[in-house]
PDB file of C-alpha atoms in Angstrom:
ATOM      1  CA  MET A  13     -12.573  87.682  76.340  1.00  0.00           C
ATOM      2  CA  GLY A  14     -11.415  87.119  72.805  1.00  0.00           C
ATOM      3  CA  LYS A  15      -7.761  87.289  71.506  1.00  0.00           C
ATOM      4  CA  ILE A  16      -5.653  90.295  70.593  1.00  0.00           C
ATOM      5  CA  ALA A  17      -3.668  90.220  67.489  1.00  0.00           C
ATOM      6  CA  PHE A  18      -0.760  92.447  66.594  1.00  0.00           C
ATOM      7  CA  LEU A  19       0.150  92.792  62.935  1.00  0.00           C
ATOM      8  CA  ASP A  20       3.269  94.114  61.026  1.00  0.00           C
ATOM      9  CA  ILE A  21       2.425  96.262  58.123  1.00  0.00           C
ATOM     10  CA  ASP A  22       5.082  95.731  55.264  1.00  0.00           C
ATOM     11  CA  GLY A  23       5.276  92.250  54.139  1.00  0.00           C
ATOM     12  CA  THR A  24       2.372  91.133  56.312  1.00  0.00           C
ATOM     13  CA  ILE A  25      -0.610  93.358  55.605  1.00  0.00           C
ATOM     14  CA  ARG A  26       0.861  95.115  52.638  1.00  0.00           C
ATOM     15  CA  ALA A  27       3.243  94.222  49.835  1.00  0.00           C
ATOM     16  CA  PHE A  28       6.295  96.312  49.139  1.00  0.00           C
ATOM     17  CA  ASP A  29       4.702  97.375  45.867  1.00  0.00           C
ATOM     18  CA  GLY A  30       1.624  98.869  47.781  1.00  0.00           C
ATOM     19  CA  THR A  31      -0.721  95.851  47.290  1.00  0.00           C
ATOM     20  CA  ILE A  32      -2.981  94.975  50.151  1.00  0.00           C
ATOM     21  CA  PRO A  33      -4.939  91.573  49.469  1.00  0.00           C
ATOM     22  CA  ASP A  34      -8.592  91.621  49.846  1.00  0.00           C
ATOM     23  CA  SER A  35      -8.180  88.671  52.174  1.00  0.00           C
ATOM     24  CA  ALA A  36      -6.097  90.539  54.622  1.00  0.00           C
ATOM     25  CA  ILE A  37      -8.734  93.144  55.067  1.00  0.00           C
ATOM     26  CA  GLU A  38     -11.495  90.533  55.193  1.00  0.00           C
ATOM     27  CA  ALA A  39      -9.757  88.603  57.986  1.00  0.00           C
ATOM     28  CA  ILE A  40      -9.271  91.806  59.984  1.00  0.00           C
ATOM     29  CA  HIS A  41     -12.801  92.683  59.683  1.00  0.00           C
ATOM     30  CA  GLU A  42     -14.110  89.264  60.529  1.00  0.00           C
ATOM     31  CA  ALA A  43     -11.826  88.684  63.504  1.00  0.00           C
ATOM     32  CA  ARG A  44     -13.151  92.157  64.949  1.00  0.00           C
ATOM     33  CA  ARG A  45     -16.698  91.287  64.357  1.00  0.00           C
ATOM     34  CA  ARG A  46     -16.207  88.032  66.275  1.00  0.00           C
ATOM     35  CA  GLY A  47     -15.085  90.111  69.434  1.00  0.00           C
ATOM     36  CA  HIS A  48     -11.303  89.785  68.990  1.00  0.00           C
ATOM     37  CA  GLN A  49      -9.135  93.053  68.967  1.00  0.00           C
ATOM     38  CA  VAL A  50      -6.589  93.799  66.100  1.00  0.00           C
ATOM     39  CA  CYS A  51      -3.743  96.133  66.491  1.00  0.00           C
ATOM     40  CA  ILE A  52      -0.889  97.292  64.054  1.00  0.00           C
ATOM     41  CA  SER A  53       2.480  96.781  65.314  1.00  0.00           C
ATOM     42  CA  SER A  54       4.867  98.464  62.683  1.00  0.00           C
ATOM     43  CA  GLY A  55       8.388  99.798  62.302  1.00  0.00           C
ATOM     44  CA  ARG A  56       6.782 102.688  60.503  1.00  0.00           C
ATOM     45  CA  ALA A  57       6.522 106.080  62.230  1.00  0.00           C
ATOM     46  CA  LEU A  58       2.855 106.895  62.942  1.00  0.00           C
ATOM     47  CA  ASP A  59       2.836 109.625  60.327  1.00  0.00           C
ATOM     48  CA  GLN A  60       4.234 107.205  57.752  1.00  0.00           C
ATOM     49  CA  ILE A  61       1.285 104.744  58.157  1.00  0.00           C
ATOM     50  CA  GLU A  62      -1.124 105.197  55.127  1.00  0.00           C
ATOM     51  CA  LYS A  63      -4.561 106.449  55.916  1.00  0.00           C
ATOM     52  CA  ARG A  64      -6.018 103.514  53.730  1.00  0.00           C
ATOM     53  CA  ILE A  65      -4.221 101.086  56.173  1.00  0.00           C
ATOM     54  CA  ILE A  66      -5.579 102.846  59.420  1.00  0.00           C
ATOM     55  CA  ASP A  67      -8.868 103.056  57.726  1.00  0.00           C
ATOM     56  CA  ILE A  68      -9.220  99.048  57.639  1.00  0.00           C
ATOM     57  CA  GLY A  69     -10.014  99.500  61.260  1.00  0.00           C
ATOM     58  CA  PHE A  70      -7.690  98.778  64.346  1.00  0.00           C
ATOM     59  CA  ASP A  71      -8.055  98.791  67.960  1.00  0.00           C
ATOM     60  CA  GLY A  72      -4.444 100.000  68.622  1.00  0.00           C
ATOM     61  CA  ILE A  73      -1.286 101.180  66.798  1.00  0.00           C
ATOM     62  CA  ILE A  74       2.419 100.419  67.764  1.00  0.00           C
ATOM     63  CA  SER A  75       4.464 102.569  65.658  1.00  0.00           C
ATOM     64  CA  GLY A  76       8.195 103.165  65.399  1.00  0.00           C
ATOM     65  CA  THR A  77       8.874  99.580  66.334  1.00  0.00           C
ATOM     66  CA  GLY A  78       7.388 100.442  69.792  1.00  0.00           C
ATOM     67  CA  SER A  79       8.391 104.043  70.288  1.00  0.00           C
ATOM     68  CA  TYR A  80       4.853 105.416  70.070  1.00  0.00           C
ATOM     69  CA  VAL A  81       1.767 103.492  71.251  1.00  0.00           C
ATOM     70  CA  VAL A  82      -1.897 104.291  70.767  1.00  0.00           C
ATOM     71  CA  TYR A  83      -4.718 102.247  72.193  1.00  0.00           C
ATOM     72  CA  GLU A  84      -8.309 102.838  71.761  1.00  0.00           C
ATOM     73  CA  GLY A  85      -7.550 106.372  70.246  1.00  0.00           C
ATOM     74  CA  LYS A  86      -5.290 107.489  73.093  1.00  0.00           C
ATOM     75  CA  SER A  87      -1.398 107.812  73.268  1.00  0.00           C
ATOM     76  CA  ILE A  88      -0.063 105.527  75.991  1.00  0.00           C
ATOM     77  CA  CYS A  89       3.505 105.373  75.440  1.00  0.00           C
ATOM     78  CA  HIS A  90       6.341 107.457  73.868  1.00  0.00           C
ATOM     79  CA  GLU A  91      10.036 106.545  73.925  1.00  0.00           C
ATOM     80  CA  TYR A  92      12.691 108.661  72.164  1.00  0.00           C
ATOM     81  CA  PHE A  93      16.694 109.251  71.981  1.00  0.00           C
ATOM     82  CA  PRO A  94      18.221 111.179  74.816  1.00  0.00           C
ATOM     83  CA  LYS A  95      19.322 114.389  73.000  1.00  0.00           C
ATOM     84  CA  ALA A  96      23.002 113.913  73.706  1.00  0.00           C
ATOM     85  CA  LEU A  97      23.087 110.397  72.204  1.00  0.00           C
ATOM     86  CA  PHE A  98      21.077 111.535  69.218  1.00  0.00           C
ATOM     87  CA  LEU A  99      23.523 114.255  68.216  1.00  0.00           C
ATOM     88  CA  GLU A 100      26.496 111.897  68.888  1.00  0.00           C
ATOM     89  CA  MET A 101      25.187 109.389  66.432  1.00  0.00           C
ATOM     90  CA  THR A 102      24.015 111.794  63.860  1.00  0.00           C
ATOM     91  CA  GLU A 103      27.400 113.406  63.710  1.00  0.00           C
ATOM     92  CA  THR A 104      29.394 110.063  63.753  1.00  0.00           C
ATOM     93  CA  LEU A 105      27.114 108.501  61.014  1.00  0.00           C
ATOM     94  CA  ILE A 106      27.340 111.472  58.597  1.00  0.00           C
ATOM     95  CA  LYS A 107      31.187 111.824  59.138  1.00  0.00           C
ATOM     96  CA  ASN A 108      31.155 108.212  57.979  1.00  0.00           C
ATOM     97  CA  GLY A 109      29.212 108.486  54.706  1.00  0.00           C
ATOM     98  CA  CYS A 110      25.901 107.331  56.086  1.00  0.00           C
ATOM     99  CA  ILE A 111      22.540 108.772  54.476  1.00  0.00           C
ATOM    100  CA  LEU A 112      20.089 109.328  57.456  1.00  0.00           C
ATOM    101  CA  GLN A 113      16.336 109.609  57.912  1.00  0.00           C
ATOM    102  CA  PHE A 114      14.880 110.675  61.159  1.00  0.00           C
ATOM    103  CA  GLN A 115      11.524 109.642  62.432  1.00  0.00           C
ATOM    104  CA  SER A 116       9.065 110.562  65.226  1.00  0.00           C
ATOM    105  CA  HIS A 117       5.428 109.917  65.451  1.00  0.00           C
ATOM    106  CA  ASP A 118       4.529 113.443  63.985  1.00  0.00           C
ATOM    107  CA  LYS A 119       7.453 113.978  61.734  1.00  0.00           C
ATOM    108  CA  THR A 120       9.771 112.130  59.211  1.00  0.00           C
ATOM    109  CA  CYS A 121      12.691 114.281  57.963  1.00  0.00           C
ATOM    110  CA  ILE A 122      16.301 114.576  56.574  1.00  0.00           C
ATOM    111  CA  LEU A 123      18.947 117.003  56.840  1.00  0.00           C
ATOM    112  CA  GLU A 124      19.003 119.681  54.062  1.00  0.00           C
ATOM    113  CA  SER A 125      22.668 118.874  53.352  1.00  0.00           C
ATOM    114  CA  GLN A 126      21.554 115.116  52.425  1.00  0.00           C
ATOM    115  CA  THR A 127      18.671 115.962  50.117  1.00  0.00           C
ATOM    116  CA  ASP A 128      20.380 115.060  46.943  1.00  0.00           C
ATOM    117  CA  SER A 129      21.884 111.818  48.291  1.00  0.00           C
ATOM    118  CA  PHE A 130      18.392 110.811  49.732  1.00  0.00           C
ATOM    119  CA  ILE A 131      16.819 111.476  46.216  1.00  0.00           C
ATOM    120  CA  ARG A 132      19.255 109.274  44.710  1.00  0.00           C
ATOM    121  CA  LEU A 133      18.763 106.519  47.290  1.00  0.00           C
ATOM    122  CA  GLY A 134      14.909 106.793  46.907  1.00  0.00           C
ATOM    123  CA  GLU A 135      15.220 106.467  43.030  1.00  0.00           C
ATOM    124  CA  ASP A 136      17.331 103.202  43.523  1.00  0.00           C
ATOM    125  CA  LEU A 137      14.893 101.916  45.956  1.00  0.00           C
ATOM    126  CA  GLN A 138      11.952 102.567  43.496  1.00  0.00           C
ATOM    127  CA  ARG A 139      13.919 100.795  40.835  1.00  0.00           C
ATOM    128  CA  MET A 140      14.240  97.645  42.977  1.00  0.00           C
ATOM    129  CA  LEU A 141      10.362  97.658  44.069  1.00  0.00           C
ATOM    130  CA  GLY A 142       8.690  98.933  40.944  1.00  0.00           C
ATOM    131  CA  GLU A 143       6.267 101.955  40.312  1.00  0.00           C
ATOM    132  CA  GLY A 144       4.209 100.966  43.189  1.00  0.00           C
ATOM    133  CA  ALA A 145       6.838 102.247  45.380  1.00  0.00           C
ATOM    134  CA  ALA A 146       7.011 105.834  43.684  1.00  0.00           C
ATOM    135  CA  ALA A 147       6.528 107.718  47.121  1.00  0.00           C
ATOM    136  CA  LEU A 148       9.725 106.062  48.550  1.00  0.00           C
ATOM    137  CA  ALA A 149      11.604 108.311  46.061  1.00  0.00           C
ATOM    138  CA  GLU A 150      10.100 111.546  47.376  1.00  0.00           C
ATOM    139  CA  PRO A 151      12.230 113.120  50.142  1.00  0.00           C
ATOM    140  CA  PRO A 152      10.406 114.026  53.386  1.00  0.00           C
ATOM    141  CA  GLU A 153      10.739 117.518  54.865  1.00  0.00           C
ATOM    142  CA  THR A 154      14.092 118.719  55.800  1.00  0.00           C
ATOM    143  CA  ALA A 155      15.894 120.273  58.704  1.00  0.00           C
ATOM    144  CA  ALA A 156      18.772 122.700  58.536  1.00  0.00           C
ATOM    145  CA  ARG A 157      20.513 121.040  61.718  1.00  0.00           C
ATOM    146  CA  ALA A 158      20.283 117.922  63.704  1.00  0.00           C
ATOM    147  CA  GLU A 159      20.221 120.169  66.775  1.00  0.00           C
ATOM    148  CA  ASP A 160      16.819 121.691  65.804  1.00  0.00           C
ATOM    149  CA  LEU A 161      15.219 118.058  65.965  1.00  0.00           C
ATOM    150  CA  GLU A 162      13.438 117.023  69.311  1.00  0.00           C
ATOM    151  CA  LYS A 163      12.234 113.786  70.631  1.00  0.00           C
ATOM    152  CA  MET A 164      13.280 111.632  67.687  1.00  0.00           C
ATOM    153  CA  GLU A 165      12.431 107.973  67.909  1.00  0.00           C
ATOM    154  CA  LYS A 166      14.265 106.216  65.097  1.00  0.00           C
ATOM    155  CA  ILE A 167      17.123 106.710  62.808  1.00  0.00           C
ATOM    156  CA  LEU A 168      17.362 104.844  59.482  1.00  0.00           C
ATOM    157  CA  TYR A 169      20.815 104.682  58.042  1.00  0.00           C
ATOM    158  CA  PHE A 170      22.131 103.589  54.608  1.00  0.00           C
ATOM    159  CA  SER A 171      25.749 103.232  53.672  1.00  0.00           C
ATOM    160  CA  ASP A 172      28.168 101.633  51.258  1.00  0.00           C
ATOM    161  CA  ASP A 173      31.061 102.539  53.757  1.00  0.00           C
ATOM    162  CA  PHE A 174      30.041 102.083  57.110  1.00  0.00           C
ATOM    163  CA  SER A 175      29.035  98.566  58.293  1.00  0.00           C
ATOM    164  CA  ASN A 176      26.374  97.361  60.609  1.00  0.00           C
ATOM    165  CA  GLU A 177      29.189  95.926  62.794  1.00  0.00           C
ATOM    166  CA  GLN A 178      30.719  99.220  63.169  1.00  0.00           C
ATOM    167  CA  VAL A 179      27.607 100.704  64.313  1.00  0.00           C
ATOM    168  CA  LYS A 180      27.095  97.942  66.820  1.00  0.00           C
ATOM    169  CA  ALA A 181      30.613  98.443  68.157  1.00  0.00           C
ATOM    170  CA  LEU A 182      30.060 102.102  68.841  1.00  0.00           C
ATOM    171  CA  TRP A 183      26.335 101.867  70.462  1.00  0.00           C
ATOM    172  CA  GLY A 184      25.529  98.209  70.791  1.00  0.00           C
ATOM    173  CA  ASP A 185      24.751  98.572  74.488  1.00  0.00           C
ATOM    174  CA  GLN A 186      22.563 101.851  74.065  1.00  0.00           C
ATOM    175  CA  LEU A 187      20.550 100.985  70.954  1.00  0.00           C
ATOM    176  CA  TYR A 188      17.944  98.417  69.693  1.00  0.00           C
ATOM    177  CA  ILE A 189      19.436  97.681  66.231  1.00  0.00           C
ATOM    178  CA  VAL A 190      17.766  95.722  63.612  1.00  0.00           C
ATOM    179  CA  PRO A 191      18.141  95.263  59.683  1.00  0.00           C
ATOM    180  CA  LEU A 192      15.992  97.546  57.544  1.00  0.00           C
ATOM    181  CA  SER A 193      12.436  95.926  57.174  1.00  0.00           C
ATOM    182  CA  PHE A 194      12.472  96.652  53.365  1.00  0.00           C
ATOM    183  CA  PRO A 195      14.895  96.113  50.712  1.00  0.00           C
ATOM    184  CA  ASN A 196      18.308  98.200  50.976  1.00  0.00           C
ATOM    185  CA  PRO A 197      19.709  99.679  47.853  1.00  0.00           C
ATOM    186  CA  ARG A 198      23.027 100.166  49.786  1.00  0.00           C
ATOM    187  CA  LYS A 199      25.590  97.649  51.055  1.00  0.00           C
ATOM    188  CA  TRP A 200      24.685  98.174  54.710  1.00  0.00           C
ATOM    189  CA  GLY A 201      21.783  99.798  56.675  1.00  0.00           C
ATOM    190  CA  GLY A 202      19.572  99.473  59.584  1.00  0.00           C
ATOM    191  CA  GLU A 203      16.931 100.898  61.943  1.00  0.00           C
ATOM    192  CA  LEU A 204      18.193 102.474  65.257  1.00  0.00           C
ATOM    193  CA  SER A 205      15.927 102.906  68.213  1.00  0.00           C
ATOM    194  CA  PRO A 206      16.576 103.435  72.137  1.00  0.00           C
ATOM    195  CA  VAL A 207      17.583 100.280  73.620  1.00  0.00           C
ATOM    196  CA  THR A 208      14.215 100.073  75.577  1.00  0.00           C
ATOM    197  CA  VAL A 209      12.191  99.928  72.410  1.00  0.00           C
ATOM    198  CA  ASN A 210      10.910  97.030  70.531  1.00  0.00           C
ATOM    199  CA  LYS A 211       7.467  95.748  69.622  1.00  0.00           C
ATOM    200  CA  ALA A 212       7.134  93.379  72.373  1.00  0.00           C
ATOM    201  CA  GLU A 213       7.480  96.197  74.999  1.00  0.00           C
ATOM    202  CA  GLY A 214       4.807  98.097  72.908  1.00  0.00           C
ATOM    203  CA  ILE A 215       2.510  95.122  73.223  1.00  0.00           C
ATOM    204  CA  LYS A 216       3.021  94.990  76.830  1.00  0.00           C
ATOM    205  CA  SER A 217       2.020  98.699  77.279  1.00  0.00           C
ATOM    206  CA  ILE A 218      -1.353  97.684  75.716  1.00  0.00           C
ATOM    207  CA  LEU A 219      -1.966  94.542  77.653  1.00  0.00           C
ATOM    208  CA  LYS A 220      -1.807  96.618  80.838  1.00  0.00           C
ATOM    209  CA  LEU A 221      -4.916  98.481  79.605  1.00  0.00           C
ATOM    210  CA  SER A 222      -6.781  95.857  77.455  1.00  0.00           C
ATOM    211  CA  GLY A 223      -7.046  93.193  80.091  1.00  0.00           C
ATOM    212  CA  HIS A 224      -5.506  90.406  77.913  1.00  0.00           C
ATOM    213  CA  SER A 225      -2.709  88.238  78.956  1.00  0.00           C
ATOM    214  CA  THR A 226       0.192  87.082  76.794  1.00  0.00           C
ATOM    215  CA  GLU A 227      -1.476  83.907  76.029  1.00  0.00           C
ATOM    216  CA  ASP A 228      -4.226  85.840  74.322  1.00  0.00           C
ATOM    217  CA  VAL A 229      -1.657  87.440  72.025  1.00  0.00           C
ATOM    218  CA  VAL A 230      -1.409  86.456  68.367  1.00  0.00           C
ATOM    219  CA  ALA A 231       1.416  88.117  66.702  1.00  0.00           C
ATOM    220  CA  VAL A 232       2.036  88.005  62.862  1.00  0.00           C
ATOM    221  CA  GLY A 233       5.125  89.481  61.079  1.00  0.00           C
ATOM    222  CA  ASP A 234       7.701  88.933  58.360  1.00  0.00           C
ATOM    223  CA  SER A 235      10.938  90.844  59.501  1.00  0.00           C
ATOM    224  CA  ASN A 236      13.560  90.689  62.240  1.00  0.00           C
ATOM    225  CA  ASN A 237      12.031  93.641  64.083  1.00  0.00           C
ATOM    226  CA  ASP A 238       9.117  91.285  64.610  1.00  0.00           C
ATOM    227  CA  ILE A 239      11.095  88.610  66.542  1.00  0.00           C
ATOM    228  CA  GLU A 240      10.540  89.996  69.969  1.00  0.00           C
ATOM    229  CA  MET A 241       6.754  90.135  69.601  1.00  0.00           C
ATOM    230  CA  ILE A 242       6.774  86.773  67.803  1.00  0.00           C
ATOM    231  CA  ALA A 243       8.685  85.307  70.573  1.00  0.00           C
ATOM    232  CA  MET A 244       6.564  86.772  73.494  1.00  0.00           C
ATOM    233  CA  ALA A 245       3.144  85.929  71.868  1.00  0.00           C
ATOM    234  CA  GLY A 246       0.977  83.121  72.936  1.00  0.00           C
ATOM    235  CA  LEU A 247       0.788  82.230  69.423  1.00  0.00           C
ATOM    236  CA  GLY A 248       3.590  83.865  67.126  1.00  0.00           C
ATOM    237  CA  ILE A 249       3.219  83.193  63.336  1.00  0.00           C
ATOM    238  CA  ALA A 250       5.794  84.158  60.717  1.00  0.00           C
ATOM    239  CA  MET A 251       4.845  85.040  57.167  1.00  0.00           C
ATOM    240  CA  GLY A 252       5.798  82.558  54.410  1.00  0.00           C
ATOM    241  CA  ASN A 253       7.745  85.455  52.996  1.00  0.00           C
ATOM    242  CA  GLY A 254       9.599  86.340  56.236  1.00  0.00           C
ATOM    243  CA  THR A 255      13.078  86.188  57.239  1.00  0.00           C
ATOM    244  CA  GLU A 256      14.804  82.976  58.602  1.00  0.00           C
ATOM    245  CA  GLY A 257      15.221  84.705  61.904  1.00  0.00           C
ATOM    246  CA  VAL A 258      11.533  85.482  62.424  1.00  0.00           C
ATOM    247  CA  LYS A 259      10.437  81.909  61.183  1.00  0.00           C
ATOM    248  CA  ALA A 260      12.906  80.408  63.765  1.00  0.00           C
ATOM    249  CA  ALA A 261      11.280  82.432  66.479  1.00  0.00           C
ATOM    250  CA  ALA A 262       7.735  81.577  65.521  1.00  0.00           C
ATOM    251  CA  ASP A 263       5.334  78.935  66.701  1.00  0.00           C
ATOM    252  CA  ALA A 264       3.929  78.492  63.027  1.00  0.00           C
ATOM    253  CA  VAL A 265       4.645  79.721  59.578  1.00  0.00           C
ATOM    254  CA  THR A 266       1.578  80.771  57.529  1.00  0.00           C
ATOM    255  CA  ASP A 267       1.814  81.297  53.709  1.00  0.00           C
ATOM    256  CA  THR A 268       3.080  84.266  51.818  1.00  0.00           C
ATOM    257  CA  LEU A 269       1.323  87.542  51.692  1.00  0.00           C
ATOM    258  CA  GLU A 270       0.325  87.093  48.080  1.00  0.00           C
ATOM    259  CA  ASN A 271      -1.204  83.759  48.862  1.00  0.00           C
ATOM    260  CA  ASP A 272      -3.572  84.944  51.565  1.00  0.00           C
ATOM    261  CA  GLY A 273      -1.002  84.376  54.263  1.00  0.00           C
ATOM    262  CA  LEU A 274      -2.631  86.778  56.764  1.00  0.00           C
ATOM    263  CA  TYR A 275      -5.972  85.234  56.304  1.00  0.00           C
ATOM    264  CA  LYS A 276      -4.516  81.836  56.892  1.00  0.00           C
ATOM    265  CA  ALA A 277      -2.801  82.932  60.010  1.00  0.00           C
ATOM    266  CA  PHE A 278      -6.110  84.121  61.553  1.00  0.00           C
ATOM    267  CA  LYS A 279      -7.581  80.913  60.630  1.00  0.00           C
ATOM    268  CA  MET A 280      -4.643  79.149  62.544  1.00  0.00           C
ATOM    269  CA  ALA A 281      -5.297  81.325  65.511  1.00  0.00           C
ATOM    270  CA  GLY A 282      -9.007  80.488  65.519  1.00  0.00           C
ATOM    271  CA  MET A 283      -9.819  83.990  65.135  1.00  0.00           C
ATOM    272  CA  ILE A 284     -11.940  83.547  62.016  1.00  0.00           C
ATOM    273  CA  GLY A 285     -14.113  80.732  60.671  1.00  0.00           C
TER     274      GLY A 285
END
């Protein structure tokens, strides 16, 4: 049996300006031709993963930082907030000046009352990342009330007034909390998921079906929400453009995305020639 690789998207397969290096696509295709399996392992909700990325060809998809997992075309795991906790968090965060985005595998939305604030946030983010990030300035669909939303897997929050430490003080024992995996135009922000959710847990759900062991796992990522999967993998590789936290957890550090970092990571792992 070959290896099984789990790849983050933003900063690993895809640059924040939208560029996907040809070498990354080549590495994925060659690895699969050689009998290895390759899976996405992303903080993105499933409906936010671009078709052009999925069309590269993968054996599985871990989305929402482990909230929703698909393997060989079948959904095998779905974790989401208890409704009471979701409503408590939403009410408190909005009262404290946070802009929120809600994510599930089949829906990404904001509250109607925050549309203008979200548009300004997206415009600021686009200015930071350039025209290639234009889609980030477009608001998703809206909901009139948080009460109308069901089975939400993740909340992204942005604020100049409510710190990350305040969020942790309120819900640190009930949530998996990581910094945003893309540049933040506000002072504070983060990604909030149920405490049982992270990418390593998503990988474990796939290993139960794939027949691979943790020693067969190659994990490649660049952000703090990749730390758990990097640490549990038989070979955890941080991108050269990764955070200091993910580099500290890794067994090896490859080059940056722009300098064929993913291709070089697959070479390190012996998955391609």
